[in-house]
Short mmCIF file of C-alpha atoms in Angstrom, two decimals:
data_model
loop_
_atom_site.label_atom_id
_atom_site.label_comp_id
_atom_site.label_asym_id
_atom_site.label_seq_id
_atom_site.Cartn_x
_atom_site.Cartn_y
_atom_site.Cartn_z
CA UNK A 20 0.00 0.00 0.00
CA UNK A 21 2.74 2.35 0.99
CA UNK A 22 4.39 1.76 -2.62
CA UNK A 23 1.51 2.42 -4.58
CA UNK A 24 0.88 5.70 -2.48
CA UNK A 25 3.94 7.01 -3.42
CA UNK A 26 4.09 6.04 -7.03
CA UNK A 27 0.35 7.94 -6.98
CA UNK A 28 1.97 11.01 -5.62
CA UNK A 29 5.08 10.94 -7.81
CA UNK A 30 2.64 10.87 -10.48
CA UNK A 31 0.60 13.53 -9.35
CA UNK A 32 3.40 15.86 -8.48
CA UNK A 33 4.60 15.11 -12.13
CA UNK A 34 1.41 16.12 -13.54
CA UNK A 35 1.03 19.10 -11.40
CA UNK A 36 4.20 19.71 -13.01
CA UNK A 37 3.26 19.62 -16.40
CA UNK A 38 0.04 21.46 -16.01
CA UNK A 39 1.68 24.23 -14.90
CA UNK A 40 4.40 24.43 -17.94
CA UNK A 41 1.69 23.87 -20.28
CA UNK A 42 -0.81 27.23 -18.48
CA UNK A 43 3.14 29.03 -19.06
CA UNK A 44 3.71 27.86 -22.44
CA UNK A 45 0.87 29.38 -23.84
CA UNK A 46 0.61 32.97 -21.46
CA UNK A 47 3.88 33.21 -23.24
CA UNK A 48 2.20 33.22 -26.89
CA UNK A 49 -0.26 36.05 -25.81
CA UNK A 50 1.77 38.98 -26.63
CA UNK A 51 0.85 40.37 -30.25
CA UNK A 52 -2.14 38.12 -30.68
CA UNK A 53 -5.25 39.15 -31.74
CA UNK A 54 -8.43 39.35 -29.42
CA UNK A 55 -9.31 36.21 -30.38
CA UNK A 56 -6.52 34.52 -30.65
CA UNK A 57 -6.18 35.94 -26.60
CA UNK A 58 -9.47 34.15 -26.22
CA UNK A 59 -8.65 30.82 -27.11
CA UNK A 60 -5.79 30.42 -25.54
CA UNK A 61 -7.58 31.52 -22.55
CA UNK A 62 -10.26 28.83 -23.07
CA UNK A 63 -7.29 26.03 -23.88
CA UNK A 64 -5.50 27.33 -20.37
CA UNK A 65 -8.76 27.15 -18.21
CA UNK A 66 -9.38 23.54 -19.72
CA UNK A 67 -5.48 22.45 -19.17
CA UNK A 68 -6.43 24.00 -15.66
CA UNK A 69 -9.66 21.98 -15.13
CA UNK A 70 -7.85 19.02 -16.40
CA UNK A 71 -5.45 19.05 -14.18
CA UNK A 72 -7.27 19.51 -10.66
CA UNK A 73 -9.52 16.86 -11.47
CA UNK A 74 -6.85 14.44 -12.39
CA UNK A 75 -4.64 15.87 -9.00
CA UNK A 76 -8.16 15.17 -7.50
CA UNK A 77 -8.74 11.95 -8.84
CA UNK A 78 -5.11 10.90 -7.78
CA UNK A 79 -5.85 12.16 -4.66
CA UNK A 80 -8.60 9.96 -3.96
CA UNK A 81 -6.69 6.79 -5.35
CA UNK A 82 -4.10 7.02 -2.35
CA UNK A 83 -7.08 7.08 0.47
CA UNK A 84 -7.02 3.25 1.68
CA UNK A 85 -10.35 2.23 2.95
CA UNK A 86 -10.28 3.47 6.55
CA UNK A 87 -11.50 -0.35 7.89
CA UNK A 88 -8.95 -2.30 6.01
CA UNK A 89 -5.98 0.02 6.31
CA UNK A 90 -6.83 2.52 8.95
CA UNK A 91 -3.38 3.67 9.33
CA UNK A 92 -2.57 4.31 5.64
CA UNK A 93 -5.09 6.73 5.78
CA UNK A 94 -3.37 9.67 7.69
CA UNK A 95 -0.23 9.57 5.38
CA UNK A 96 -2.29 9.49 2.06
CA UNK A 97 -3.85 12.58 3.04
CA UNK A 98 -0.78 14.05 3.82
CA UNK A 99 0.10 12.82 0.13
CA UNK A 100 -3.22 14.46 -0.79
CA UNK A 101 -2.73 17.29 0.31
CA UNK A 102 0.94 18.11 -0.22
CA UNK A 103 0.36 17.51 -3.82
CA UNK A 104 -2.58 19.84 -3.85
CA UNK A 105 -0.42 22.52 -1.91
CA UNK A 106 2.44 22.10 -4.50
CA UNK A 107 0.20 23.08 -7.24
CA UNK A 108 -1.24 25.99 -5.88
CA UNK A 109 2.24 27.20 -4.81
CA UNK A 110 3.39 26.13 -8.34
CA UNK A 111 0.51 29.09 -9.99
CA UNK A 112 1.07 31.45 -7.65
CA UNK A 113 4.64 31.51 -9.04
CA UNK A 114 3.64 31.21 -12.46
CA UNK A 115 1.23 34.28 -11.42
CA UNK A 116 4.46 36.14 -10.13
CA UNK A 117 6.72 34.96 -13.11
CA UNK A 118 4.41 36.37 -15.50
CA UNK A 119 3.86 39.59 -13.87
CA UNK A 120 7.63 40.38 -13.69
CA UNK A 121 7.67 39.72 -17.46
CA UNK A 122 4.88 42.40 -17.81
CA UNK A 123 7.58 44.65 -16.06
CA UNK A 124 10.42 43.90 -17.69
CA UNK A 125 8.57 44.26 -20.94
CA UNK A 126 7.26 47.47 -20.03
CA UNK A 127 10.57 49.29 -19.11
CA UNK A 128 11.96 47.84 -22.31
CA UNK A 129 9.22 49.50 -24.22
CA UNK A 130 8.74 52.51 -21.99
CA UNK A 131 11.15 55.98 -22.33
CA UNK A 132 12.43 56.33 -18.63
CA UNK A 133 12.47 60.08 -18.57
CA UNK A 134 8.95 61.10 -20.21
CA UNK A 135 6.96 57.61 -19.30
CA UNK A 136 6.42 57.81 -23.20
CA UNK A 137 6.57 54.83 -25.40
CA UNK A 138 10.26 54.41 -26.86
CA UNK A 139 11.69 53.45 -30.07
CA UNK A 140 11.55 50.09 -28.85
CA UNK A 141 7.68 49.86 -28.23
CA UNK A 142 7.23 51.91 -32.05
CA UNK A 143 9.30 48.63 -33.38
CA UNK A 144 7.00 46.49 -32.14
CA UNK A 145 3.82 48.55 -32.65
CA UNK A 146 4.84 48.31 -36.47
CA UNK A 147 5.55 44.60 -35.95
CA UNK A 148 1.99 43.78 -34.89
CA UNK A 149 0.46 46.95 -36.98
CA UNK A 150 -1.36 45.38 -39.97
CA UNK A 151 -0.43 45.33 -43.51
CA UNK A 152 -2.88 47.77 -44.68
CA UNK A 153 -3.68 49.90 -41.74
CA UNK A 154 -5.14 53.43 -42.29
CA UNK A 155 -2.56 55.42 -39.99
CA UNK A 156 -1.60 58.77 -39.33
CA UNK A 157 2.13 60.00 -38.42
CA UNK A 158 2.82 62.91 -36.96
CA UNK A 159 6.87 63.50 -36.37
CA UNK A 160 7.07 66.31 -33.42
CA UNK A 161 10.69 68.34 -32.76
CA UNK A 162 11.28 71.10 -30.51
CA UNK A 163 12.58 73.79 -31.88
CA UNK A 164 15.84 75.35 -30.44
CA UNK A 165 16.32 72.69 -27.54
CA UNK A 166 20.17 72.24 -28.81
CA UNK A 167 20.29 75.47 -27.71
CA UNK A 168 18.48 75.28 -24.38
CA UNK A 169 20.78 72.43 -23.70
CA UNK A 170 24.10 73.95 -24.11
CA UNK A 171 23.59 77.21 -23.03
CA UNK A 172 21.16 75.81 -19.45
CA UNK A 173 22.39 72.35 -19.14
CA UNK A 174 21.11 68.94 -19.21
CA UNK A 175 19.25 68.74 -16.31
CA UNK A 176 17.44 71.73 -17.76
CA UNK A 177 16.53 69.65 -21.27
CA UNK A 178 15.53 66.83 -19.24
CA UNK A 179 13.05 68.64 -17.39
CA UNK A 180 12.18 70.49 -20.71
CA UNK A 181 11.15 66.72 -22.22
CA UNK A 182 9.40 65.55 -19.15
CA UNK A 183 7.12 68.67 -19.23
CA UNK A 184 6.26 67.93 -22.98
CA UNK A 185 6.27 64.51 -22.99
CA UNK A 186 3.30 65.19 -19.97
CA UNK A 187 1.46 67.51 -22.24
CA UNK A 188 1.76 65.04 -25.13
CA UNK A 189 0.77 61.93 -23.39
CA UNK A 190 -3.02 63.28 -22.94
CA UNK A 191 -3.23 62.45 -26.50
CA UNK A 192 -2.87 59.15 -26.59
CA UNK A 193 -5.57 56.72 -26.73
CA UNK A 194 -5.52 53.00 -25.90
CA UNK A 195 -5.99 51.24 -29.69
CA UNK A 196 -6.05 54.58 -31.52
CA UNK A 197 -3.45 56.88 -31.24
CA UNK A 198 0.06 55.90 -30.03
CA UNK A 199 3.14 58.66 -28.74
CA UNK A 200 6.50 57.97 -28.67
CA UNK A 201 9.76 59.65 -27.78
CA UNK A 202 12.34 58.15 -30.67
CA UNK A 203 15.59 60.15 -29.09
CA UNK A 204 16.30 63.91 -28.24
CA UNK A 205 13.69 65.73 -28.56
CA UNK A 206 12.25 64.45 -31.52
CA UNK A 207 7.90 62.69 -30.90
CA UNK A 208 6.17 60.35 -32.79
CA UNK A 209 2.35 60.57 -32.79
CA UNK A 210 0.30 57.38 -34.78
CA UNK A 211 -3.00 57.59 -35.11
CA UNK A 212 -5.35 54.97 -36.85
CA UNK A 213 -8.09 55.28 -38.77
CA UNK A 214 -8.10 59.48 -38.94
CA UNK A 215 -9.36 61.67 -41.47
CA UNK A 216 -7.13 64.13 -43.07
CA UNK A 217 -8.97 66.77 -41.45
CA UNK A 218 -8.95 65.19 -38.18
CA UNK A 219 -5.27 64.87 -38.16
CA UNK A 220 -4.74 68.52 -38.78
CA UNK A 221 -7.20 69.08 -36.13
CA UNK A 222 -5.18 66.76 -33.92
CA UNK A 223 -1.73 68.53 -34.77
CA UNK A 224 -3.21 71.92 -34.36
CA UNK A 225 -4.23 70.81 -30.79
CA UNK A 226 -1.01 69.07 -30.31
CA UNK A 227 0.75 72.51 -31.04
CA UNK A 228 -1.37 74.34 -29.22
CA UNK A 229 -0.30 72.35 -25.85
CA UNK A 230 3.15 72.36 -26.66
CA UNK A 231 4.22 75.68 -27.76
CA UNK A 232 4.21 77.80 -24.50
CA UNK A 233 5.84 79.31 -21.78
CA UNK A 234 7.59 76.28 -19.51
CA UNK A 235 8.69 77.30 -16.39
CA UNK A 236 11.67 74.80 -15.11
CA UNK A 237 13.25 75.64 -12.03
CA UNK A 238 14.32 79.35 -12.09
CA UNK A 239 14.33 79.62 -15.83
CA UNK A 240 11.23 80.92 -17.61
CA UNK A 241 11.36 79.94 -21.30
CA UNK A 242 9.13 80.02 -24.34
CA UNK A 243 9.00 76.80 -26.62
CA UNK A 244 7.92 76.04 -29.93
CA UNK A 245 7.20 72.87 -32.01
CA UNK A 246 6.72 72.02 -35.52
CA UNK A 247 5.30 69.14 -36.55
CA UNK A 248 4.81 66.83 -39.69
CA UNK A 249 2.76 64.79 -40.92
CA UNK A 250 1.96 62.13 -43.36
CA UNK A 251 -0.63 59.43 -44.13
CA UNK A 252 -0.41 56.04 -45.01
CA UNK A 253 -2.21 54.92 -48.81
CA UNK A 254 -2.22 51.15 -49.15
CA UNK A 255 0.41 48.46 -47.53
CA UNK A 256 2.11 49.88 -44.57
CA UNK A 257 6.00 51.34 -45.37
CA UNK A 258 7.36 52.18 -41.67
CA UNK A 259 10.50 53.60 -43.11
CA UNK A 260 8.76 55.67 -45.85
CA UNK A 261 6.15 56.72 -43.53
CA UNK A 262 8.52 58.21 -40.93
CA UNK A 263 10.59 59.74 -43.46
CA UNK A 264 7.93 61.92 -45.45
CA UNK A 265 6.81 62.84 -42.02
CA UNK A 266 10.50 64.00 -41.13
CA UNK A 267 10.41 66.03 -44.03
CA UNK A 268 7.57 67.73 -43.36
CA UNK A 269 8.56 68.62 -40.12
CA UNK A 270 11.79 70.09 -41.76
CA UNK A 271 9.16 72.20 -44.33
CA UNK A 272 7.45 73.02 -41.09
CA UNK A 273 10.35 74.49 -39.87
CA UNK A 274 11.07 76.49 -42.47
CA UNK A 275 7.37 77.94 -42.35
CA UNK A 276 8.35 79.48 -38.90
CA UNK A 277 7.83 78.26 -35.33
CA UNK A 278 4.77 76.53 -34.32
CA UNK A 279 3.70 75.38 -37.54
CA UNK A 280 2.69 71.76 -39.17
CA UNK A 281 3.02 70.68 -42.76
CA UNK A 282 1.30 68.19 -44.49
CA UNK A 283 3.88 66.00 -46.80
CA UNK A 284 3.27 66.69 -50.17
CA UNK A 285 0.24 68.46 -50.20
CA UNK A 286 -0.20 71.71 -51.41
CA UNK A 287 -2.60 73.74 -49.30
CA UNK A 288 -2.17 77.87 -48.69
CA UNK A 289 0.05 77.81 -45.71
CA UNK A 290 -3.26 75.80 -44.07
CA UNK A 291 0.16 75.24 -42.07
CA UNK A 292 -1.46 77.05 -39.40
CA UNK A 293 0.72 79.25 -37.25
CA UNK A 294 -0.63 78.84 -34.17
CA UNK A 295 1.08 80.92 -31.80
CA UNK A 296 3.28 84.71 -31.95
CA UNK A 297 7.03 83.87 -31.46
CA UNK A 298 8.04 85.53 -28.00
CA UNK A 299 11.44 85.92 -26.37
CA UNK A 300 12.42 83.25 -24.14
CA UNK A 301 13.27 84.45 -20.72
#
């Protein structure tokens, strides 16, 4: 009796084992799936789940002797019983904690430490799982004279600079429909799906509008501008050529004056709004 209790909890301790791989195994394949891909998997890892406390359970019940015939088998079975039972719930409470720490990890890597902003990192994968034919808007954001600000005031100045416009830029984004990230320096990246042309000069003009101001870091006062441009995808998804005619706009936008957008390659009567007067920085 005392053999075939312990080749019943070897076994169940194996397949406590292996239920618990399996539930990881597939909450590794959720990232980049679609709804209902998330959904199935979901369904297969409750039913692994199921499957596996009932055969624990069953298990479990195989080790109990009958009390008359064996009456002192019986305490050490449900020891058996319940160790096994204990090792599995210990066993998804790490898996619980495992997966959560991945969620962290793959947040920083995605995630710009100084503005909390998406980084160039999370806009690679965003175009990895973005698909083929997407309607998307890009907006490419620079400030304009923060070389300046950062050799004539410091670092510490610039960083503070980015943190307050990364703030005012992140109350644009929208879970699913429009996505900001800081790329490097001071240089933004605003996507937005399935937008109008009018709506994303409507969206840039807003955009401006929170951006170009007086910041006030520290002791130093100083007036800001950005310029901004933009471009729209037409047909299969080209990251490269989409950032690029959206850098060049911003370039044209620059060249219109400070706190402007231009649209790439679209003629419209300086409808490259200038939004604000330039003032002298304090």
């Amino acid at each position: 009796m005392e053999a075939r209790n312990y080749i019943l909890a070897v076994f169940s301790v194996l397949f406590a084992a292996l239920t618990v791989y399996s539930i990881f195994f597939l909450a590794r394949r959720f990232g980049g799936r679609t709804l209902q891909a998330k959904a199935m998997l979901t369904v297969f890892m409750v039913l692994i789940a199921g499957a596996g406390l009932y055969v624990m359970h069953f298990l479990g019940l195989q080790s109990l002797p009958e009390l008359e015939s064996d009456e002192g088998s019986a305490p050490l079975a449900l020891v058996i019983y319940t160790l096994t039972l204990a090792g599995m719930m210990y066993l998804i409470f790490r898996l619980r904690q495992l997966l959560a720490e991945r969620e962290q990890l793959k947040e920083l890597a995605y995630r710009d430490t100084l503005t909390g902003l998406l980084n160039k990192n999370g806009m690679d994968h965003f175009w990895d799982h973005c698909k083929p034919n997407e309607q998307l808007a890009v907006l490419f954001l620079d400030l304009n004279r923060f070389k300046a600000i950062n050799d004539t005031l410091g670092h510490h100045v610039g960083d503070l600079l980015l943190q307050a416009v990364g703030s005012s830029l992140n109350q644009f984004s929208s879970k699913g429909k429009r996505h900001i990230f800081r790329i490097g320096g001071d240089e933004f990246v605003i996507i937005a799906k399935r937008i109008s042309r009018k709506e994303v000069e409507q969206l840039a003009l807003r955009i401006l509008e929170s951006t170009t101001r007086n910041y006030k870091l520290e002791r130093h006062e100083l007036f800001v501008s950005a310029s901004i441009g933009i471009t729209m995808s037409h047909g299969r998804i080209d990251r490269q050529r989409l950032l690029k005619e959206a850098d060049s706009a911003m370039y044209n936008a620059k060249q219109l004056g400070q706190g402007r957008y231009s649209v790439h390659k679209q003629e419209q009567n300086p409808q490259q709004i200038k939004l604000v007067s330039r003032s002298k920085a304090n």
